Tab-separated table of C-alpha atoms in Angstrom:
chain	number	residue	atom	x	y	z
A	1	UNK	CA	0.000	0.000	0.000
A	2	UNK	CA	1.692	3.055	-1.458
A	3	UNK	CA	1.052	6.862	-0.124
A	4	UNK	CA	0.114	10.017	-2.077
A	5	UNK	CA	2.609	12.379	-2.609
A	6	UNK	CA	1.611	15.813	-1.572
A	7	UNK	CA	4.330	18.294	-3.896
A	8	UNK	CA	4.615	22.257	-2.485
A	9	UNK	CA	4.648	24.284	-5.396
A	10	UNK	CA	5.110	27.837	-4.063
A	11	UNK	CA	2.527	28.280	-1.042
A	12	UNK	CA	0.492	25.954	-2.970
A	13	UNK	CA	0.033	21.737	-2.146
A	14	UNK	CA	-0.688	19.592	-5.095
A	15	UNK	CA	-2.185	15.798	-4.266
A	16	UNK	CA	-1.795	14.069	-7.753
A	17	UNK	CA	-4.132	11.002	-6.584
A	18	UNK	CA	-3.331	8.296	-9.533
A	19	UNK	CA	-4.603	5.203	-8.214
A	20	UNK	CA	-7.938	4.144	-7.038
A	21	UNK	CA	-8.522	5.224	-3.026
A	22	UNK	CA	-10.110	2.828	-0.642
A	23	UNK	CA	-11.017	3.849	3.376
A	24	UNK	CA	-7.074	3.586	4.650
A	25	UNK	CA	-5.451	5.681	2.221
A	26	UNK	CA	-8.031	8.361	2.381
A	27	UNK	CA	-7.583	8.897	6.068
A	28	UNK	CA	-3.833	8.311	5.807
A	29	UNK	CA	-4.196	11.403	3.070
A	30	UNK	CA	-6.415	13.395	4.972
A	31	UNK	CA	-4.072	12.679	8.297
A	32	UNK	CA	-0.877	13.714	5.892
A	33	UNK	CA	-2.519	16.869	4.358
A	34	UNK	CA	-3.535	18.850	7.495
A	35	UNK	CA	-0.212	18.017	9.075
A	36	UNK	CA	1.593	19.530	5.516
A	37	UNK	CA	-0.840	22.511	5.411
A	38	UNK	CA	-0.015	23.380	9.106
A	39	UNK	CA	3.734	22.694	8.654
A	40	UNK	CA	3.452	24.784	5.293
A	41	UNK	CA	1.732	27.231	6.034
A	42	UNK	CA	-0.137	26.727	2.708
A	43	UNK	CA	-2.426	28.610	1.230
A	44	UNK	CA	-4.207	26.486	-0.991
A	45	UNK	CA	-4.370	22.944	-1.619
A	46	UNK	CA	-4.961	21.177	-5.533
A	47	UNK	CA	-6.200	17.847	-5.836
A	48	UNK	CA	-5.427	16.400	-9.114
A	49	UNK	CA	-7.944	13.425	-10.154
A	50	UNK	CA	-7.059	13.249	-13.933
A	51	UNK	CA	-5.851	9.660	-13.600
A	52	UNK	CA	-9.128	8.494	-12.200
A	53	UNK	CA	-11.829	6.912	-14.615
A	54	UNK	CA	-14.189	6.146	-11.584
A	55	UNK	CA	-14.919	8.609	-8.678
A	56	UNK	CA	-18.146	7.094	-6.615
A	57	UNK	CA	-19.527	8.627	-3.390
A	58	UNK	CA	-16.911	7.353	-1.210
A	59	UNK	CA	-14.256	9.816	-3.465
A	60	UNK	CA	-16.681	12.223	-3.843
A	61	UNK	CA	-17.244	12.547	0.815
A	62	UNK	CA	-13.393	12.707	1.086
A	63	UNK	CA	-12.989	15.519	-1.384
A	64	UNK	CA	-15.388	17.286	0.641
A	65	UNK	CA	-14.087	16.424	3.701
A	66	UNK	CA	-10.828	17.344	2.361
A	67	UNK	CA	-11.973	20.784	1.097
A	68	UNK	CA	-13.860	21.418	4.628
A	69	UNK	CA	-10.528	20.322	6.642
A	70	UNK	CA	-8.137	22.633	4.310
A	71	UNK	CA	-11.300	25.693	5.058
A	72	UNK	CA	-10.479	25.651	8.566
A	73	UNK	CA	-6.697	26.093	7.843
A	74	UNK	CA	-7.607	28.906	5.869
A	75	UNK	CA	-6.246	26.725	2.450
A	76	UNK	CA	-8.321	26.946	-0.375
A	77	UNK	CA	-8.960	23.305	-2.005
A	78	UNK	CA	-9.504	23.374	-6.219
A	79	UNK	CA	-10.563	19.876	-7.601
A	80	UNK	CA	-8.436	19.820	-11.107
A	81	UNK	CA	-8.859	17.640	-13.887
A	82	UNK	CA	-12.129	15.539	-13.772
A	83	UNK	CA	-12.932	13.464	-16.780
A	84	UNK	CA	-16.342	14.400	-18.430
A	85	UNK	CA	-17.423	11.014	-18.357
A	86	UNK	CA	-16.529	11.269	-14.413
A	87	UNK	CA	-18.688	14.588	-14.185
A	88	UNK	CA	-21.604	13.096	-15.855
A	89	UNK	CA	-21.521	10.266	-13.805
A	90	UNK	CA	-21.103	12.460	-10.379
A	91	UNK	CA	-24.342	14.686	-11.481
A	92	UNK	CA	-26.177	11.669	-11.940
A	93	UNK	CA	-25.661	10.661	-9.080
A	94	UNK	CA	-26.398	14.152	-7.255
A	95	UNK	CA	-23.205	14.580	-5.883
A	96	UNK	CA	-22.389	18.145	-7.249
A	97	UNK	CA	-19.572	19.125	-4.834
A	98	UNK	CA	-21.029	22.099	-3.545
A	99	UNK	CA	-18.484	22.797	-1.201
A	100	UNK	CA	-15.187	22.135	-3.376
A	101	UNK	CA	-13.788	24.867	-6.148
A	102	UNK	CA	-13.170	23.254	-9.613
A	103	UNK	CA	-10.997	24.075	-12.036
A	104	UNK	CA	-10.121	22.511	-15.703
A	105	UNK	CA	-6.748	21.523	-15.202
A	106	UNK	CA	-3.562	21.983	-12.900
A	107	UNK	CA	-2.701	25.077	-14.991
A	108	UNK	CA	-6.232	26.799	-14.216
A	109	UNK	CA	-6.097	25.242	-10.877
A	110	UNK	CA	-2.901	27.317	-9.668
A	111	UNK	CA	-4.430	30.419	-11.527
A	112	UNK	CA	-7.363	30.314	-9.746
A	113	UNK	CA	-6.212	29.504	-6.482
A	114	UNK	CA	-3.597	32.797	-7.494
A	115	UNK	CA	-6.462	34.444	-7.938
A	116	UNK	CA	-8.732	33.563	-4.542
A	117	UNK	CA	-5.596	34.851	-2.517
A	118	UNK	CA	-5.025	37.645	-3.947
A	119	UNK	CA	-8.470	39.096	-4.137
A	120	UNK	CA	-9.074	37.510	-0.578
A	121	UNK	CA	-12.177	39.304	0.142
A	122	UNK	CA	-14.138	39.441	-3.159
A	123	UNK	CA	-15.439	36.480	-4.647
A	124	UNK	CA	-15.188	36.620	-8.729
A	125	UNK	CA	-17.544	33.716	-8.888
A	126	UNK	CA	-20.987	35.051	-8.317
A	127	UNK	CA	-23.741	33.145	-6.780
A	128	UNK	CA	-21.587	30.591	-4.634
A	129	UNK	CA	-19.859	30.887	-1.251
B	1	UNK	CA	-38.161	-27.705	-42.990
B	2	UNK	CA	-38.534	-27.028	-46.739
B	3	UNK	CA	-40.288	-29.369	-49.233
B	4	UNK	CA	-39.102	-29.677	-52.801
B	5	UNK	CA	-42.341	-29.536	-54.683
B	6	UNK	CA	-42.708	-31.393	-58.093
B	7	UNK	CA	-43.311	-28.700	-60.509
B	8	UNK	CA	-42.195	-27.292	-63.937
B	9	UNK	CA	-42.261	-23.599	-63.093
B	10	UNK	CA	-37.970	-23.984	-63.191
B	11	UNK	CA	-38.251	-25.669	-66.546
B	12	UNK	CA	-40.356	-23.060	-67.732
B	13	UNK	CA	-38.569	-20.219	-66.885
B	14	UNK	CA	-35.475	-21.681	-68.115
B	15	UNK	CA	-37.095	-22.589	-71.424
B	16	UNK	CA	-38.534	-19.126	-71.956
B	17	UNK	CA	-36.908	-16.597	-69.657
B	18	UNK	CA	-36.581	-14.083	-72.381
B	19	UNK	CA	-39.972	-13.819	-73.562
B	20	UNK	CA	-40.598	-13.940	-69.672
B	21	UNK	CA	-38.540	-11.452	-69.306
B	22	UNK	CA	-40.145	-9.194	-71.699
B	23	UNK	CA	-43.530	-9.450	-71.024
B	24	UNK	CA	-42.507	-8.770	-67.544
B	25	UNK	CA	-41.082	-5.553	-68.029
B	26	UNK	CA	-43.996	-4.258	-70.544
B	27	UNK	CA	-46.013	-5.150	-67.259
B	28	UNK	CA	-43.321	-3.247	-64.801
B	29	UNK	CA	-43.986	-0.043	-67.178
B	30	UNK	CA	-47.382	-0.371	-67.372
B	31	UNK	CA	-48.189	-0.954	-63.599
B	32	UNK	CA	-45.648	0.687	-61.472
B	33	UNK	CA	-43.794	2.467	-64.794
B	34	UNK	CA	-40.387	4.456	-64.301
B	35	UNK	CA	-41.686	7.505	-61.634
B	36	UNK	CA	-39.693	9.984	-60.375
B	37	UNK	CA	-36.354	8.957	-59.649
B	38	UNK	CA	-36.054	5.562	-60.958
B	39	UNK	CA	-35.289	4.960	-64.439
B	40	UNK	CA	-36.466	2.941	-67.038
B	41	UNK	CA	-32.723	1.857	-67.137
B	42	UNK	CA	-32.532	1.218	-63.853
B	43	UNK	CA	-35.691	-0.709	-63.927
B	44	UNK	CA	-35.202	-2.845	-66.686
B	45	UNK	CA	-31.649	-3.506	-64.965
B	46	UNK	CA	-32.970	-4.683	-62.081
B	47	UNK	CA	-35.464	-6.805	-63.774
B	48	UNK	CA	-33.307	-8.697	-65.814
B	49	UNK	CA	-30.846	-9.401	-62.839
B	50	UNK	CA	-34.034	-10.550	-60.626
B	51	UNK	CA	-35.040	-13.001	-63.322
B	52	UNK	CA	-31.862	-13.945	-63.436
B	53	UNK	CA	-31.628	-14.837	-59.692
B	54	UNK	CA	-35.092	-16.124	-59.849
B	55	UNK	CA	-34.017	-18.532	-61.875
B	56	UNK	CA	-31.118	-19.781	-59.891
B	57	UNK	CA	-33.434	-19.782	-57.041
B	58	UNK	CA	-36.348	-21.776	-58.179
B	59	UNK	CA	-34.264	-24.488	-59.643
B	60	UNK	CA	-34.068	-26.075	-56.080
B	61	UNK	CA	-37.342	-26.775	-55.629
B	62	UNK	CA	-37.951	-25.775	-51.993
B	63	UNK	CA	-40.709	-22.951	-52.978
B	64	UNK	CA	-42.383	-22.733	-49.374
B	65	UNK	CA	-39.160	-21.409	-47.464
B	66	UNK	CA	-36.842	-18.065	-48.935
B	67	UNK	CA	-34.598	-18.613	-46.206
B	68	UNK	CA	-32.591	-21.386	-48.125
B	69	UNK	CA	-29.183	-20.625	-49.422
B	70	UNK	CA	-30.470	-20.926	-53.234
B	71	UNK	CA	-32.426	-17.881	-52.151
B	72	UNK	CA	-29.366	-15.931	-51.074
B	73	UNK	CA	-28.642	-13.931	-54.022
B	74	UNK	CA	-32.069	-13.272	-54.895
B	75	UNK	CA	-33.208	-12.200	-51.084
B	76	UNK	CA	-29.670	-9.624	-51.773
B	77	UNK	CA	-30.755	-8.517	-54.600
B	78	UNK	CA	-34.612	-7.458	-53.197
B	79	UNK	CA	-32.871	-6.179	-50.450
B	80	UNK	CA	-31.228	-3.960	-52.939
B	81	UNK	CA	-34.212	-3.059	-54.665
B	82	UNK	CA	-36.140	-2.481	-51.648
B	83	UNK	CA	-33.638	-0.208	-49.904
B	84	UNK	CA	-32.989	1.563	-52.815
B	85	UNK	CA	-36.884	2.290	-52.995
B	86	UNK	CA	-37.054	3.004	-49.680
B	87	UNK	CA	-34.313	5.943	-49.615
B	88	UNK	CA	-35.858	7.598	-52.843
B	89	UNK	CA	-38.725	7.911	-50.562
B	90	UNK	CA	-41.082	5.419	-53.041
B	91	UNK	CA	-44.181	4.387	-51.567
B	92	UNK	CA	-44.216	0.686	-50.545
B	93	UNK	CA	-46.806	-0.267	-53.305
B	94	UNK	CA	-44.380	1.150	-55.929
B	95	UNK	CA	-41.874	-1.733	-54.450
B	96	UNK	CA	-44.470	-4.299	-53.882
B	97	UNK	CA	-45.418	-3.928	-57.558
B	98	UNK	CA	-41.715	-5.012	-58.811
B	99	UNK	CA	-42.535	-8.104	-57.680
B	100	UNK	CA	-45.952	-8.801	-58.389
B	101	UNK	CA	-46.093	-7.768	-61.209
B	102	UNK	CA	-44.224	-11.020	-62.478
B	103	UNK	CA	-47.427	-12.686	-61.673
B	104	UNK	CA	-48.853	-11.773	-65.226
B	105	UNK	CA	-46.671	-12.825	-67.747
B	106	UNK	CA	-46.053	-15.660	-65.078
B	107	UNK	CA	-49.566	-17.217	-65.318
B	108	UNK	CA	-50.018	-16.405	-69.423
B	109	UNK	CA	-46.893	-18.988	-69.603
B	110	UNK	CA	-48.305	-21.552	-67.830
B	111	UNK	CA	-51.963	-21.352	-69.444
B	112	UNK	CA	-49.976	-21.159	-72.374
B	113	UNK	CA	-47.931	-24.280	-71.971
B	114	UNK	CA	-50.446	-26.431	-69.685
B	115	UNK	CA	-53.130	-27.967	-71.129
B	116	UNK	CA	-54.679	-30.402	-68.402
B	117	UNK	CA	-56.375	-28.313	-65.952
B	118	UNK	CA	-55.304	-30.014	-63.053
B	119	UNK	CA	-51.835	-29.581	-63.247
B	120	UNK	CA	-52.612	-25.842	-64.552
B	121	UNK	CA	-54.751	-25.361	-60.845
B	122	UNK	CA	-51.623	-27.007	-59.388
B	123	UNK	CA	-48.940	-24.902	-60.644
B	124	UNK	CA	-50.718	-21.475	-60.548
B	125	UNK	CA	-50.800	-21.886	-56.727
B	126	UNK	CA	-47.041	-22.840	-56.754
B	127	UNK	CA	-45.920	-19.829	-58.326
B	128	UNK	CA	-48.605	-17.697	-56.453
B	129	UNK	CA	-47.307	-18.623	-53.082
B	130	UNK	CA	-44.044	-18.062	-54.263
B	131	UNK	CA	-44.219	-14.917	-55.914
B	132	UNK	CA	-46.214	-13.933	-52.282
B	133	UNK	CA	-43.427	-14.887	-50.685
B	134	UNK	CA	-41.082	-12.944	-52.888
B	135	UNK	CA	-43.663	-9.325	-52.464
B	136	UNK	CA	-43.846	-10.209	-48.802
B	137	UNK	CA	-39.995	-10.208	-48.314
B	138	UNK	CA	-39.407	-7.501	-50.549
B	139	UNK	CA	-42.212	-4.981	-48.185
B	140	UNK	CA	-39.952	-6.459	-45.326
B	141	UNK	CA	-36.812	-5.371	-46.466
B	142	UNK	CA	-38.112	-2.254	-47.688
B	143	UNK	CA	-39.384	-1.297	-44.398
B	144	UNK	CA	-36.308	-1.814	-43.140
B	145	UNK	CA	-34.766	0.436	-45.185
B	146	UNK	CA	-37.579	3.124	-44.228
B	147	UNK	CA	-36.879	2.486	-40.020
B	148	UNK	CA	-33.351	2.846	-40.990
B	149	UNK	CA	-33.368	6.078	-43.028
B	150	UNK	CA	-35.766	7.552	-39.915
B	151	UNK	CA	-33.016	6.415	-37.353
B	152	UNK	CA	-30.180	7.977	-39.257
B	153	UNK	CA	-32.108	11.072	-39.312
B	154	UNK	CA	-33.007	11.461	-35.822
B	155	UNK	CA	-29.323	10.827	-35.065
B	156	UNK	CA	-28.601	13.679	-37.142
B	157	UNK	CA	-31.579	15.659	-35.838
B	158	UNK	CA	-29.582	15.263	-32.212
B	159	UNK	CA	-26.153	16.093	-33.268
B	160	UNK	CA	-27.931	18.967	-35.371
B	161	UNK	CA	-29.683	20.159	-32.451
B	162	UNK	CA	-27.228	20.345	-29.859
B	163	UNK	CA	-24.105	22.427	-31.377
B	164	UNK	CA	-21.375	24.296	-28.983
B	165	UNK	CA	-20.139	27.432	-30.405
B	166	UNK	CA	-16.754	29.132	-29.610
B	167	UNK	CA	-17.776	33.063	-28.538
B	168	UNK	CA	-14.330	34.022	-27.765
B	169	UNK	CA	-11.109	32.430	-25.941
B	170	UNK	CA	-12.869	31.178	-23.049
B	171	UNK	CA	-16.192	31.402	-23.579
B	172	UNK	CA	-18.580	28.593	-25.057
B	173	UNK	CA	-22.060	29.161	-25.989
B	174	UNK	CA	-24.637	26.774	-26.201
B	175	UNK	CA	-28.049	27.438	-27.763
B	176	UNK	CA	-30.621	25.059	-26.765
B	177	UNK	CA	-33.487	24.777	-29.629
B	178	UNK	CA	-36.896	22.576	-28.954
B	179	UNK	CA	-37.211	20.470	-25.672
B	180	UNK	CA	-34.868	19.639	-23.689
B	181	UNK	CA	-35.797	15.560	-22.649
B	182	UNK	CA	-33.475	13.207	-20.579
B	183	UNK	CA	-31.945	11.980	-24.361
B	184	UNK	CA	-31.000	15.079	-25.747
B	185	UNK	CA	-29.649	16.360	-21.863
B	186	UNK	CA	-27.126	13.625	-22.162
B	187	UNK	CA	-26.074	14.587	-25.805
B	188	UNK	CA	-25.924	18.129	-24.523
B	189	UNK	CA	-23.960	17.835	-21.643
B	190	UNK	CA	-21.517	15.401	-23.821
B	191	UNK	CA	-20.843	17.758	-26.777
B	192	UNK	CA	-20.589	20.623	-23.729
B	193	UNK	CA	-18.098	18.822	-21.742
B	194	UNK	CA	-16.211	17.698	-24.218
B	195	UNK	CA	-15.589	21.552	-25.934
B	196	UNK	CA	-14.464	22.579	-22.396
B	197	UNK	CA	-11.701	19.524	-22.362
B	198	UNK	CA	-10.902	20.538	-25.611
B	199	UNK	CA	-11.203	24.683	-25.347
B	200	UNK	CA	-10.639	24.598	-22.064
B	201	UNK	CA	-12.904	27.235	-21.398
B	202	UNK	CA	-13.988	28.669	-18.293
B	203	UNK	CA	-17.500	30.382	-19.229
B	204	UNK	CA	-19.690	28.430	-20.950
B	205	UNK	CA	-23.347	30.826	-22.029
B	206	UNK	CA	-26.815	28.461	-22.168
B	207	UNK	CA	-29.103	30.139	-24.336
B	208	UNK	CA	-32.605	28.865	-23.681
B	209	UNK	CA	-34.167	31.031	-26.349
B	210	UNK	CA	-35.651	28.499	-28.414
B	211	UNK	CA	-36.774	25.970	-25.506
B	212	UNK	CA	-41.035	26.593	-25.832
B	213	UNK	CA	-41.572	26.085	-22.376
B	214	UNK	CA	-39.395	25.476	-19.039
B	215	UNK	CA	-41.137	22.945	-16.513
B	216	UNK	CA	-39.922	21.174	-13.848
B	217	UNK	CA	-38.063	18.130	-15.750
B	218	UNK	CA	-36.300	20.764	-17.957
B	219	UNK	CA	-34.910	22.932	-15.236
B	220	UNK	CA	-33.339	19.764	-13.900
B	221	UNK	CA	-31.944	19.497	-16.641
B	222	UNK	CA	-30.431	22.690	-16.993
B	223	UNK	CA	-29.410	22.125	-13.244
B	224	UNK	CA	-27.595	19.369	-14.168
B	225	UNK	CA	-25.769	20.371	-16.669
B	226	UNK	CA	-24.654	23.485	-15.116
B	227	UNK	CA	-23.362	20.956	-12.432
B	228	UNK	CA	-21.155	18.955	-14.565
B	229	UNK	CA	-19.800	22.499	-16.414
B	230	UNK	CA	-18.971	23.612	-12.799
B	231	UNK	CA	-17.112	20.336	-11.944
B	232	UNK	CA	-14.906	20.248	-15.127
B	233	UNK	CA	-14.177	23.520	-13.907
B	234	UNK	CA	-16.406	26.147	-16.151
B	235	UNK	CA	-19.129	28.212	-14.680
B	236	UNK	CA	-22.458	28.095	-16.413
B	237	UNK	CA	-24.727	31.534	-17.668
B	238	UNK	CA	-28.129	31.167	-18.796
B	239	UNK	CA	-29.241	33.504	-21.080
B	240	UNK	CA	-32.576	33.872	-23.303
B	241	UNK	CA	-34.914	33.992	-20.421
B	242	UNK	CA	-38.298	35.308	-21.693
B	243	UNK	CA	-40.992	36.949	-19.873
B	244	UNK	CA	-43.110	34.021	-19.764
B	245	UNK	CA	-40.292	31.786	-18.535
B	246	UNK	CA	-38.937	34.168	-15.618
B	247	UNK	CA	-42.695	33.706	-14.377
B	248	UNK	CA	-43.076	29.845	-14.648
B	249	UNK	CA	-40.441	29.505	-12.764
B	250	UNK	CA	-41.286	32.059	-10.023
B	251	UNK	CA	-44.715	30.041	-9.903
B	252	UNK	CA	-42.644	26.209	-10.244
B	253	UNK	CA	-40.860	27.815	-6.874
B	254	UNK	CA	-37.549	26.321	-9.526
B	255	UNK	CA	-34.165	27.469	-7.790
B	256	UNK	CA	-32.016	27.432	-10.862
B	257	UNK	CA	-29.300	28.366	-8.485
B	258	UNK	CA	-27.175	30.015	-11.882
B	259	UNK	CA	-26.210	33.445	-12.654
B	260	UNK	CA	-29.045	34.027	-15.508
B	261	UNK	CA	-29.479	36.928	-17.727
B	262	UNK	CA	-32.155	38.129	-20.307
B	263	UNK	CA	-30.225	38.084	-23.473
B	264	UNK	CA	-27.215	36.335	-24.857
B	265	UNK	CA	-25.813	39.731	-25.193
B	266	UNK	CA	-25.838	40.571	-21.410
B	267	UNK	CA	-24.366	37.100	-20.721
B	268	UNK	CA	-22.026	38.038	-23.464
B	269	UNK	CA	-20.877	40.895	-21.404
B	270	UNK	CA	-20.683	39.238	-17.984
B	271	UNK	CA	-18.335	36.587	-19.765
B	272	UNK	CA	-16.065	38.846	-20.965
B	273	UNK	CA	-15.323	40.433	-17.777
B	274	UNK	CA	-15.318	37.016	-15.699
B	275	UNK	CA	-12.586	35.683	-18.129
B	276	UNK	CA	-10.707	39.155	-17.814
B	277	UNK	CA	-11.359	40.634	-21.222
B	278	UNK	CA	-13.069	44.233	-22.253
B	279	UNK	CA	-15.116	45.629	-25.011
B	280	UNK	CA	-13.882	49.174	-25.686
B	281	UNK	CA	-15.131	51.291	-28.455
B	282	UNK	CA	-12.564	52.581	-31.192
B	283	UNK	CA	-10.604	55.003	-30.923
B	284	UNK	CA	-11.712	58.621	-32.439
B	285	UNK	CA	-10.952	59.051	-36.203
B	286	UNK	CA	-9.286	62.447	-35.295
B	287	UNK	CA	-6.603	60.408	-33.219
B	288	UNK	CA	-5.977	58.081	-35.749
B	289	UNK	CA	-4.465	61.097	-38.473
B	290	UNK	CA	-1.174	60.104	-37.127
């Protein structure tokens, strides 16, 4: 049973998560990441999931629970990559991800996370919290 | 299983397949004669390569069952005719009448060469079954062809419906035209999702100006396709609300839960801005005497 890497790319954390989870290594992650983002001092946390062809509700709670954890550290999470099969499949089955920041790919991902710090109290995407 | 039957009819048609042949076609242009798009070339083509199969066909015997391998070429070759029929848009009595029209000239030859009444009785129903069999597989096949032209276009009707246009770097816009059912969601939210992999766009405009009415079903829908935009990363606009629509949905109590705007060109605007671009006018002519 192999970890996931956690890289620090400026004040930034990226998770590249390329093989499928089960219930250990997603507490083992989540136990990893808030140590990192409090020994860090990170800002804002990227969860890469373009290696994954199935995300079910189990993925979709931890990314949440990730994104929730990170809030409280005052990190912002961005979910990066999803396949569109992946996102059709996630709709279907309600789980929209209300509470996690999306972004097209890593690229985007940094920008936007760039873009949340800097502009720390304004919110450029209307309509959501 | 199929019975050989004792019979002449092969004999016959061997023996006089040209006159057959002839009499046949003077029938074909008399009955169902060359209209619109087929022509007499094509016509008397076909006939002479159906008699020719015919021929092959019948000399087994086994008249009660087309599914025999004697029968192959001759079921290919209606199949053929039939399809070819069915995409010029021919009614299915025009192809029906290709084959029974052989009935004719058929029964002449057998009067013609049968003298005891018996055997005449005999043989007339022989070929009559068969040639029912024959216009029976041929209205088969050519309804195949019809389903099949109606699926291809209903396929294209979907693809045609659902395009994704490029606005600017960034920015996607999708008009939706006609209703917006489970089906056509899924195309929609394919074609969508795939532009933003592919553009990798962040603002993607849905312009509901041509969906007739909003309801319940279709604001899920929307809803759910605004989801998926939003977890590939794109936010979601929708645009084209009409005066009508605005108050369905007041009176639905639907929470589209989307920025939404009244025209494509207000959503046009927003877009711009979100993805950091402006709209300036030109500069004055006077400035640009150098």
């Amino acid at each position: 049973m192999g970890e996931i890497p956690i890289l620090k790319i400026g004040d930034c954390l990226l998770v590249s998560i390329q093989v499928d989870m089960h219930d250990q290594m997603a507490l083992a992650l989540q136990d990893d990441l808030t140590i990192r983002i409090v020994q860090t001092r990170a800002r804002g946390v990227m969860i890469d999931i373009s290696a994954l062809e199935i995300v079910d509700s189990f993925i979709g709670r931890m990314l949440n629970n990730i994104a929730g954890m990170s809030r409280v550290l005052d990190a912002v999470t961005v979910v990066v990559g999803m396949r569109p099969a992946v996102a059709i499949t996630l709709v279907e089955l309600g789980l929209t991800l209300t509470g996690v920041r999306t972004a097209l790919n890593v690229d985007k991902g940094l920008a936007l996370i760039r873009r949340i710090i800097d502009d720390d109290a304004g919110d450029l995407r209307a309509g959501r919290k | 299983m199929a019975q050989t039957v004792q019979t002449i009819i092969p004999n016959l048609i061997e023996k006089h397949h040209q006159s057959l042949l002839d009499e046949w076609q003077a029938c074909l242009k008399r009955d169902g004669g060359p209209s619109g798009q087929t022509t007499e070339a094509q016509l008397t083509d076909q006939s002479r390569r159906f008699l020719a199969e015919l021929r092959r066909g019948v000399s087994g015997k086994r008249f009660d069952d087309l599914s025999g391998r004697e029968w192959d070429s001759t079921r290919s070759l209606l199949d053929e005719v039939a399809g070819e029929r069915a995409v010029q848009g021919l009614s299915p009595s025009e192809t029906a009448v290709f084959v029974f029209s052989l009935r004719e000239p058929l029964f002449a030859l057998l009067r013609q060469e049968l003298s005891d009444v018996g055997v005449l009785a005999r043989e007339t129903w022989t070929a009559s079954l068969l040639i029912d069999k024959l216009g029976l597989y041929a209205i088969d096949s050519y309804q195949k062809g019809r389903e099949s032209v109606i699926r291809r276009q209903q396929e294209e009707l979907l693809e045609l419906s659902t395009p994704v246009i490029q606005l600017w770097d960034g920015v996607l816009a999708l008009p939706l035209i006609g209703t917006l059912d489970s089906a056509r969601t899924q195309t929609v939210m394919e074609s969508l999702l795939e532009r933003i992999v592919s553009s990798g766009a962040e603002v993607a405009i849905i312009d509901i100006t041509g969906v007739p009415t909003v309801d319940t079903l279709v604001a899920q829908h929307l809803i759910k396709t605004v989801s998926a935009a939003r977890l590939m990363g794109a936010d979601c606009i929708i645009s084209g609300i009409r005066p009508q629509i605005a108050q369905t949905i007041v009176h639905l109590g639907l929470e589209l839960d989307v920025v939404s705007k009244a025209t494509m060109a207000d959503a046009f605007a927003l877009a711009l801005r979100r993805v950091g671009k402006m709209v300036t006018a030109r500069a004055q002519a006077t400035q640009g005497g150098e």
